[in-house]
């Protein structure tokens, strides 16, 4: 079996890594030549203001009394400049947003795995192409553009990371810091000759990153007074900076200004997904080379914003976020960033037709360069007779396009040239995507073959070693040698094909993996034949019925990953289980409790995802309910016979009850303190961390009798869970563990019902003695149901209170009892803990069921492996690499979740064994009697 486990781990790791190769390889290519417009640019310098987390509607809409929210910017778009909405792509996070603005390409999806701060791939940006760039703002954003720059011409000035505190009194000070530093920078340049002359050069960029609005939005929500006041402060700051810069350069009319945002924010203060409130950001451009406001009588947009904002008569020019990079490059006359996929928005430019035509031609050539590099890379690694090129842009077509455009520009037919360039850009982008996904089908099929083979093999292993469905059959030696050589031959042919095409080594792994797996399956042919004859002797209807029920169960599980309500359907079917199988006849009370708890738990998946609206009173209610239950348990312990009772055990139980009471108090007082903007009280923070540490040790001190140990585990985990809760989810572990206690009792009844073994007396059952049981029994069909229940409860524990797979439903409020300063790893760790707690409850219950029904954990584990592998195959084909980052992230996390479910269950199994069977003894004090 160790060989089997190693093989299993290896196969699963390959399956897991494969999606990153198949769906998420970086689309960036290198080796293009920079393209620059040959005509002189309108501006010498560009000032870029990025108001992090600013929504379009928050900036443009009027206050309730009809005054503009940002008076200066409103006057700019009415009198001096052009405006519109910039449509961002998902993920609506800060780094991808800034990469799109400044480098002109959308964050490549392979960066999902790389975190927020560093940029995972080398890329070119407007800053890199400029002569000098000075930037001020957050330490999370600025360094990545300085890092990617060649030479030493991008300068950054950042505040400390500790300043980004969600619990702070006012985050707008982050923006005032930036404005003050820019002013002092310009003042100091008057006495510094080198800096003064550098500032007067051409191709200069000044970048102001303003993080206050984003921080206030997270802490107080975008409809709050704080968020709106911060917008006003930013507006005043921009006004001061703009007039100061104009004066510094003696109003030479050579400065262009751009204000935009990297992403918006939902009404509940999160971002990351594709909701319009997150993807619509403002864009206001004014100054050198920029069009003045254009008056129009009517304009049509599908949204009704123009009317709400009272801007119907001013032309609204919408762009995609990546189009802002070519706009900046064209205004100050630097080469377009090499990896940019943006199209120059010509309506923003106030310049001659010749300049516009030349600029968009440069833009088209720059995107075509990327297409050529991508095509030649693919051509080199594919056999010539297998290579199918992208038809609309063959070599002759490319030359044709470029010749025609040149001719139009020479004949001064600028409009025709522009429309031709736009067609060329569209085709080149389609071609880039075509070559990027070229090998996908072929790799996907190999992995699917591997999956099916592996699952078949595991089913055969279960049938062969853990059931009595087959006789042992001796294999024929001669046949097995022939088999081995024929499979080896197939493997060599595949390897030879890959070698000729100079494929990366990972392709060898994906394509050769199915060979040994299917070899193992075909070797078991005698077992398959034996099994087939056995099954045919059974009633066919029964076998088909069983298969249908299995399929339906797995499909409900797969569905529940997308629609949580599928879990409700499953739980309602579970509630009817005692009735369907006639179990209720022999145990009416247990069956009734089971049904009630199933129905109660079925309510949770119908509730909205956690974190939208905090409701602290529910958390306090959950705390008080837990106290009530544990006090009644304490009372029943005190009444019980003396041989169970022991003062040390009572003390430990009492500590746990106290810890629940403390947690309930900390949650309510922390909430009030943050509401009154007094920050996180230190005492509460100390209690929270101490509770967290003690909760892992206390259960190990309690007695190992089945229900007492399980109850002790529940109390310990519950005290930590309360601290991490913000709403109704605090009640979830209570209902779940109630159902688990009912499940343990129901399984005893089921065992007796099927006559598998005698009913155990659960009250005196001791975990410590149970591990010695050697008389494990063979598998029975009912054990498949048992394993399915386990997988179902694990999934229910996961999605019961929401989909943690999305960045968007991540609510920092749930960790405020522990810390308020932004620290992604610490916050992430605590959130993972919150997700794991319901798992531990289910795993401990399953451990108890395994032990009380005398089943080897190995055989159950193999059944779970089959169930999760069949689910994983579904998700493999459902992985997306387009759409919102929420969709992408969710589809990856579903696949990764199911793939790691088995590895995770091994870990959980080990943890559950440790929590249920081990006991730490406290040193006993000896009593001295005074005479």
Tab-separated table of N, CA and C in Angstrom, residues 2-121:
chain	number	residue	atom	x	y	z
A	2	UNK	N	2.001	1.388	0.711
A	2	UNK	CA	2.781	2.634	0.620
A	2	UNK	C	3.075	3.010	-0.830
A	3	UNK	N	3.358	2.031	-1.692
A	3	UNK	CA	3.619	2.326	-3.107
A	3	UNK	C	2.385	2.963	-3.710
A	4	UNK	N	1.213	2.377	-3.358
A	4	UNK	CA	-0.057	2.874	-3.887
A	4	UNK	C	-0.277	4.334	-3.466
A	5	UNK	N	-0.018	4.630	-2.187
A	5	UNK	CA	-0.229	5.995	-1.681
A	5	UNK	C	0.711	6.966	-2.394
A	6	UNK	N	1.975	6.546	-2.567
A	6	UNK	CA	2.943	7.419	-3.256
A	6	UNK	C	2.494	7.687	-4.681
A	7	UNK	N	2.060	6.615	-5.361
A	7	UNK	CA	1.601	6.775	-6.746
A	7	UNK	C	0.410	7.728	-6.779
A	8	UNK	N	-0.506	7.547	-5.818
A	8	UNK	CA	-1.696	8.392	-5.757
A	8	UNK	C	-1.334	9.852	-5.583
A	9	UNK	N	-0.399	10.106	-4.659
A	9	UNK	CA	0.011	11.498	-4.415
A	9	UNK	C	0.636	12.102	-5.659
A	10	UNK	N	1.480	11.306	-6.312
A	10	UNK	CA	2.175	11.787	-7.509
A	10	UNK	C	1.168	12.135	-8.603
A	11	UNK	N	0.236	11.199	-8.841
A	11	UNK	CA	-0.773	11.408	-9.886
A	11	UNK	C	-1.590	12.659	-9.588
A	12	UNK	N	-1.988	12.815	-8.311
A	12	UNK	CA	-2.800	13.982	-7.962
A	12	UNK	C	-2.031	15.284	-8.104
A	13	UNK	N	-0.753	15.247	-7.762
A	13	UNK	CA	0.044	16.475	-7.917
A	13	UNK	C	0.134	16.869	-9.390
A	14	UNK	N	0.314	15.862	-10.266
A	14	UNK	CA	0.376	16.152	-11.710
A	14	UNK	C	-0.944	16.753	-12.182
A	15	UNK	N	-2.064	16.135	-11.765
A	15	UNK	CA	-3.382	16.655	-12.168
A	15	UNK	C	-3.548	18.100	-11.699
A	16	UNK	N	-3.067	18.365	-10.486
A	16	UNK	CA	-3.263	19.680	-9.874
A	16	UNK	C	-2.453	20.737	-10.603
A	17	UNK	N	-1.181	20.425	-10.877
A	17	UNK	CA	-0.300	21.409	-11.517
A	17	UNK	C	-0.720	21.635	-12.967
A	18	UNK	N	-1.320	20.582	-13.573
A	18	UNK	CA	-1.609	20.671	-15.004
A	18	UNK	C	-2.477	21.866	-15.376
A	19	UNK	N	-3.435	22.253	-14.518
A	19	UNK	CA	-4.311	23.345	-14.964
A	19	UNK	C	-3.541	24.646	-15.112
A	20	UNK	N	-2.474	24.802	-14.320
A	20	UNK	CA	-1.738	26.068	-14.449
A	20	UNK	C	-0.979	26.111	-15.769
A	21	UNK	N	-0.609	24.928	-16.264
A	21	UNK	CA	0.058	24.875	-17.560
A	21	UNK	C	-0.927	24.993	-18.707
A	22	UNK	N	-2.095	24.363	-18.518
A	22	UNK	CA	-3.048	24.299	-19.619
A	22	UNK	C	-3.830	25.603	-19.742
A	23	UNK	N	-4.272	26.134	-18.607
A	23	UNK	CA	-5.126	27.313	-18.679
A	23	UNK	C	-4.401	28.616	-18.341
A	24	UNK	N	-3.381	28.534	-17.481
A	24	UNK	CA	-2.850	29.789	-16.938
A	24	UNK	C	-1.367	29.985	-17.183
A	25	UNK	N	-0.956	29.869	-18.440
A	25	UNK	CA	0.441	30.207	-18.709
A	25	UNK	C	0.458	31.679	-19.096
A	26	UNK	N	1.577	32.344	-18.872
A	26	UNK	CA	1.619	33.790	-19.105
A	26	UNK	C	1.507	34.116	-20.591
A	27	UNK	N	0.626	35.068	-20.954
A	27	UNK	CA	0.455	35.404	-22.368
A	27	UNK	C	1.524	36.367	-22.898
A	28	UNK	N	2.391	36.866	-22.000
A	28	UNK	CA	3.339	37.893	-22.439
A	28	UNK	C	4.443	37.290	-23.300
A	29	UNK	N	4.828	38.036	-24.338
A	29	UNK	CA	5.966	37.592	-25.152
A	29	UNK	C	7.026	38.690	-25.115
A	30	UNK	N	8.275	38.307	-25.398
A	30	UNK	CA	9.363	39.287	-25.370
A	30	UNK	C	10.111	39.252	-26.688
A	31	UNK	N	10.768	40.350	-26.998
A	31	UNK	CA	11.577	40.384	-28.223
A	31	UNK	C	11.002	41.283	-29.303
A	32	UNK	N	10.053	42.184	-28.945
A	32	UNK	CA	9.516	43.131	-29.945
A	32	UNK	C	10.402	44.382	-29.984
A	33	UNK	N	10.312	45.145	-31.094
A	33	UNK	CA	11.054	46.415	-31.154
A	33	UNK	C	10.106	47.553	-30.783
A	34	UNK	N	10.582	48.563	-30.003
A	34	UNK	CA	9.707	49.657	-29.579
A	34	UNK	C	9.228	50.480	-30.778
A	35	UNK	N	7.957	50.930	-30.740
A	35	UNK	CA	7.369	51.723	-31.826
A	35	UNK	C	7.016	53.115	-31.308
A	36	UNK	N	7.450	54.147	-32.031
A	36	UNK	CA	7.195	55.504	-31.571
A	36	UNK	C	6.631	56.361	-32.710
A	37	UNK	N	5.667	57.239	-32.382
A	37	UNK	CA	5.090	58.131	-33.397
A	37	UNK	C	6.163	59.105	-33.887
A	38	UNK	N	6.314	59.270	-35.219
A	38	UNK	CA	7.413	60.111	-35.730
A	38	UNK	C	7.165	61.622	-35.566
A	39	UNK	N	5.939	62.047	-35.186
A	39	UNK	CA	5.654	63.494	-35.104
A	39	UNK	C	5.890	64.027	-33.693
A	40	UNK	N	6.187	65.346	-33.539
A	40	UNK	CA	6.450	65.887	-32.196
A	40	UNK	C	5.198	65.835	-31.314
A	41	UNK	N	5.363	65.490	-30.013
A	41	UNK	CA	4.207	65.339	-29.120
A	41	UNK	C	3.687	66.703	-28.633
A	42	UNK	N	2.391	66.765	-28.224
A	42	UNK	CA	1.838	68.031	-27.744
A	42	UNK	C	2.300	68.424	-26.339
A	43	UNK	N	2.661	67.443	-25.488
A	43	UNK	CA	3.011	67.767	-24.094
A	43	UNK	C	4.438	67.355	-23.777
A	44	UNK	N	5.061	68.097	-22.848
A	44	UNK	CA	6.415	67.728	-22.416
A	44	UNK	C	6.368	66.854	-21.165
A	45	UNK	N	5.265	67.009	-20.391
A	45	UNK	CA	5.175	66.259	-19.130
A	45	UNK	C	3.728	65.855	-18.856
A	46	UNK	N	3.586	64.792	-18.053
A	46	UNK	CA	2.250	64.277	-17.772
A	46	UNK	C	2.110	64.057	-16.265
A	47	UNK	N	0.988	64.512	-15.701
A	47	UNK	CA	0.732	64.261	-14.276
A	47	UNK	C	-0.412	63.249	-14.188
A	48	UNK	N	-0.140	62.098	-13.555
A	48	UNK	CA	-1.161	61.043	-13.450
A	48	UNK	C	-1.608	60.922	-11.990
A	49	UNK	N	-2.893	61.195	-11.746
A	49	UNK	CA	-3.462	60.995	-10.401
A	49	UNK	C	-4.275	59.702	-10.430
A	50	UNK	N	-3.939	58.737	-9.563
A	50	UNK	CA	-4.781	57.538	-9.462
A	50	UNK	C	-5.399	57.503	-8.066
A	51	UNK	N	-6.726	57.723	-8.018
A	51	UNK	CA	-7.435	57.671	-6.735
A	51	UNK	C	-7.889	56.236	-6.522
A	52	UNK	N	-7.121	55.495	-5.739
A	52	UNK	CA	-7.375	54.064	-5.543
A	52	UNK	C	-8.787	53.823	-4.983
A	53	UNK	N	-9.536	52.918	-5.631
A	53	UNK	CA	-10.848	52.536	-5.088
A	53	UNK	C	-11.960	53.554	-5.320
A	54	UNK	N	-11.759	54.511	-6.247
A	54	UNK	CA	-12.790	55.524	-6.495
A	54	UNK	C	-13.774	55.029	-7.551
A	55	UNK	N	-15.057	54.992	-7.214
A	55	UNK	CA	-16.091	54.586	-8.172
A	55	UNK	C	-16.453	55.753	-9.076
A	56	UNK	N	-16.868	55.444	-10.315
A	56	UNK	CA	-17.252	56.509	-11.247
A	56	UNK	C	-18.431	57.310	-10.698
A	57	UNK	N	-19.457	56.605	-10.199
A	57	UNK	CA	-20.642	57.343	-9.738
A	57	UNK	C	-20.346	58.191	-8.509
A	58	UNK	N	-19.410	57.735	-7.656
A	58	UNK	CA	-19.091	58.521	-6.461
A	58	UNK	C	-18.476	59.868	-6.826
A	59	UNK	N	-17.742	59.907	-7.938
A	59	UNK	CA	-17.094	61.168	-8.320
A	59	UNK	C	-18.054	62.075	-9.090
A	60	UNK	N	-18.795	61.490	-10.040
A	60	UNK	CA	-19.575	62.321	-10.959
A	60	UNK	C	-20.929	62.763	-10.391
A	61	UNK	N	-21.503	61.967	-9.466
A	61	UNK	CA	-22.869	62.321	-9.048
A	61	UNK	C	-22.861	63.571	-8.172
A	62	UNK	N	-24.027	64.229	-8.108
A	62	UNK	CA	-24.141	65.459	-7.314
A	62	UNK	C	-24.576	65.110	-5.896
A	63	UNK	N	-24.261	66.006	-4.941
A	63	UNK	CA	-24.742	65.812	-3.573
A	63	UNK	C	-26.252	66.008	-3.543
A	64	UNK	N	-26.859	65.662	-2.396
A	64	UNK	CA	-28.322	65.757	-2.304
A	64	UNK	C	-28.804	67.200	-2.511
A	65	UNK	N	-27.950	68.196	-2.180
A	65	UNK	CA	-28.389	69.592	-2.357
A	65	UNK	C	-28.041	70.142	-3.748
A	66	UNK	N	-27.574	69.249	-4.668
A	66	UNK	CA	-27.337	69.673	-6.040
A	66	UNK	C	-25.951	70.233	-6.309
A	67	UNK	N	-25.079	70.284	-5.285
A	67	UNK	CA	-23.717	70.774	-5.521
A	67	UNK	C	-22.832	69.606	-5.935
A	68	UNK	N	-21.791	69.872	-6.761
A	68	UNK	CA	-20.919	68.755	-7.167
A	68	UNK	C	-20.100	68.223	-5.987
A	69	UNK	N	-19.819	66.923	-6.019
A	69	UNK	CA	-19.047	66.314	-4.919
A	69	UNK	C	-17.570	66.696	-5.016
A	70	UNK	N	-17.087	66.882	-6.267
A	70	UNK	CA	-15.691	67.296	-6.467
A	70	UNK	C	-15.723	68.543	-7.354
A	71	UNK	N	-15.874	69.747	-6.738
A	71	UNK	CA	-16.137	70.965	-7.527
A	71	UNK	C	-15.074	71.263	-8.584
A	72	UNK	N	-13.786	71.086	-8.243
A	72	UNK	CA	-12.715	71.434	-9.192
A	72	UNK	C	-12.774	70.532	-10.430
A	73	UNK	N	-12.875	69.209	-10.206
A	73	UNK	CA	-12.887	68.267	-11.332
A	73	UNK	C	-14.149	68.452	-12.179
A	74	UNK	N	-15.258	68.805	-11.516
A	74	UNK	CA	-16.503	69.064	-12.258
A	74	UNK	C	-16.315	70.268	-13.194
A	75	UNK	N	-15.643	71.311	-12.680
A	75	UNK	CA	-15.445	72.498	-13.534
A	75	UNK	C	-14.499	72.170	-14.685
A	76	UNK	N	-13.521	71.277	-14.453
A	76	UNK	CA	-12.587	70.868	-15.512
A	76	UNK	C	-13.359	70.190	-16.646
A	77	UNK	N	-14.227	69.214	-16.288
A	77	UNK	CA	-14.868	68.470	-17.377
A	77	UNK	C	-15.960	69.307	-18.054
A	78	UNK	N	-16.423	70.379	-17.369
A	78	UNK	CA	-17.406	71.253	-18.018
A	78	UNK	C	-16.741	72.309	-18.898
A	79	UNK	N	-15.493	72.710	-18.549
A	79	UNK	CA	-14.871	73.839	-19.258
A	79	UNK	C	-13.555	73.533	-19.969
A	80	UNK	N	-12.738	72.592	-19.433
A	80	UNK	CA	-11.361	72.491	-19.952
A	80	UNK	C	-10.987	71.165	-20.613
A	81	UNK	N	-11.648	70.053	-20.244
A	81	UNK	CA	-11.090	68.763	-20.687
A	81	UNK	C	-12.134	67.791	-21.174
A	82	UNK	N	-11.716	66.532	-21.363
A	82	UNK	CA	-12.623	65.472	-21.804
A	82	UNK	C	-12.820	64.491	-20.655
A	83	UNK	N	-13.966	63.800	-20.677
A	83	UNK	CA	-14.239	62.870	-19.570
A	83	UNK	C	-14.941	61.622	-20.095
A	84	UNK	N	-14.994	60.606	-19.255
A	84	UNK	CA	-15.681	59.381	-19.638
A	84	UNK	C	-15.594	58.369	-18.518
A	85	UNK	N	-15.947	57.127	-18.865
A	85	UNK	CA	-15.823	56.042	-17.887
A	85	UNK	C	-14.771	55.080	-18.415
A	86	UNK	N	-13.868	54.694	-17.527
A	86	UNK	CA	-12.865	53.701	-17.908
A	86	UNK	C	-13.365	52.347	-17.402
A	87	UNK	N	-13.496	51.384	-18.315
A	87	UNK	CA	-14.023	50.069	-17.936
A	87	UNK	C	-12.859	49.150	-17.594
A	88	UNK	N	-12.766	48.758	-16.328
A	88	UNK	CA	-11.637	47.907	-15.929
A	88	UNK	C	-12.029	46.458	-16.181
A	89	UNK	N	-11.016	45.581	-16.204
A	89	UNK	CA	-11.300	44.145	-16.292
A	89	UNK	C	-11.117	43.566	-14.906
A	90	UNK	N	-11.604	42.402	-14.714
A	90	UNK	CA	-11.351	41.731	-13.456
A	90	UNK	C	-10.015	41.026	-13.575
A	91	UNK	N	-9.301	40.796	-12.553
A	91	UNK	CA	-9.589	41.067	-11.153
A	91	UNK	C	-9.544	42.564	-10.858
A	92	UNK	N	-10.549	43.071	-10.149
A	92	UNK	CA	-10.518	44.487	-9.795
A	92	UNK	C	-9.724	44.654	-8.504
A	93	UNK	N	-8.421	44.419	-8.620
A	93	UNK	CA	-7.503	44.607	-7.490
A	93	UNK	C	-6.530	45.715	-7.865
A	94	UNK	N	-5.752	46.182	-6.887
A	94	UNK	CA	-4.892	47.341	-7.145
A	94	UNK	C	-3.777	47.053	-8.141
A	95	UNK	N	-3.083	45.917	-7.985
A	95	UNK	CA	-1.949	45.696	-8.878
A	95	UNK	C	-2.383	45.524	-10.329
A	96	UNK	N	-3.362	44.623	-10.619
A	96	UNK	CA	-3.776	44.479	-12.019
A	96	UNK	C	-4.290	45.794	-12.606
A	97	UNK	N	-4.983	46.589	-11.778
A	97	UNK	CA	-5.498	47.867	-12.262
A	97	UNK	C	-4.382	48.798	-12.676
A	98	UNK	N	-3.351	48.880	-11.850
A	98	UNK	CA	-2.230	49.772	-12.176
A	98	UNK	C	-1.426	49.256	-13.363
A	99	UNK	N	-1.306	47.934	-13.467
A	99	UNK	CA	-0.579	47.368	-14.611
A	99	UNK	C	-1.313	47.720	-15.904
A	100	UNK	N	-2.656	47.634	-15.884
A	100	UNK	CA	-3.430	47.974	-17.082
A	100	UNK	C	-3.278	49.455	-17.427
A	101	UNK	N	-3.291	50.314	-16.416
A	101	UNK	CA	-3.191	51.762	-16.669
A	101	UNK	C	-1.830	52.151	-17.223
A	102	UNK	N	-0.766	51.578	-16.628
A	102	UNK	CA	0.575	52.113	-16.868
A	102	UNK	C	1.353	51.266	-17.879
A	103	UNK	N	0.976	49.965	-18.014
A	103	UNK	CA	1.693	49.118	-18.971
A	103	UNK	C	0.791	48.705	-20.128
A	104	UNK	N	-0.534	48.888	-19.969
A	104	UNK	CA	-1.435	48.678	-21.092
A	104	UNK	C	-1.829	47.241	-21.370
A	105	UNK	N	-1.540	46.302	-20.432
A	105	UNK	CA	-2.064	44.948	-20.660
A	105	UNK	C	-2.781	44.487	-19.401
A	106	UNK	N	-3.699	43.539	-19.570
A	106	UNK	CA	-4.446	43.072	-18.410
A	106	UNK	C	-3.629	41.997	-17.728
A	107	UNK	N	-3.606	42.105	-16.422
A	107	UNK	CA	-2.803	41.197	-15.600
A	107	UNK	C	-2.947	39.770	-16.105
A	108	UNK	N	-1.821	39.131	-16.317
A	108	UNK	CA	-1.929	37.769	-16.827
A	108	UNK	C	-2.393	36.857	-15.693
A	109	UNK	N	-3.205	35.867	-16.069
A	109	UNK	CA	-3.907	35.091	-15.056
A	109	UNK	C	-2.959	34.251	-14.215
A	110	UNK	N	-1.768	33.972	-14.756
A	110	UNK	CA	-0.853	33.129	-13.976
A	110	UNK	C	-0.428	33.874	-12.722
A	111	UNK	N	-0.709	35.184	-12.666
A	111	UNK	CA	-0.331	35.967	-11.491
A	111	UNK	C	-1.272	35.720	-10.322
A	112	UNK	N	-2.391	35.017	-10.570
A	112	UNK	CA	-3.327	34.721	-9.487
A	112	UNK	C	-2.565	34.087	-8.328
A	113	UNK	N	-1.628	33.212	-8.692
A	113	UNK	CA	-0.935	32.448	-7.656
A	113	UNK	C	0.198	33.243	-7.012
A	114	UNK	N	0.501	34.431	-7.536
A	114	UNK	CA	1.715	35.106	-7.085
A	114	UNK	C	1.482	36.190	-6.025
A	115	UNK	N	0.222	36.403	-5.593
A	115	UNK	CA	-0.016	37.420	-4.567
A	115	UNK	C	-0.129	38.807	-5.157
A	116	UNK	N	-0.233	39.814	-4.275
A	116	UNK	CA	-0.550	41.169	-4.743
A	116	UNK	C	0.662	42.026	-5.017
A	117	UNK	N	1.703	41.908	-4.181
A	117	UNK	CA	2.666	42.996	-4.132
A	117	UNK	C	3.621	43.021	-5.315
A	118	UNK	N	4.313	41.905	-5.545
A	118	UNK	CA	5.350	41.932	-6.582
A	118	UNK	C	4.733	41.651	-7.929
A	119	UNK	N	5.353	42.135	-8.978
A	119	UNK	CA	4.823	41.735	-10.267
A	119	UNK	C	5.511	40.458	-10.708
A	120	UNK	N	4.737	39.448	-11.095
A	120	UNK	CA	5.339	38.143	-11.356
A	120	UNK	C	6.086	38.045	-12.669
A	121	UNK	N	5.749	38.941	-13.633
A	121	UNK	CA	6.406	38.805	-14.935
A	121	UNK	C	7.069	40.119	-15.313
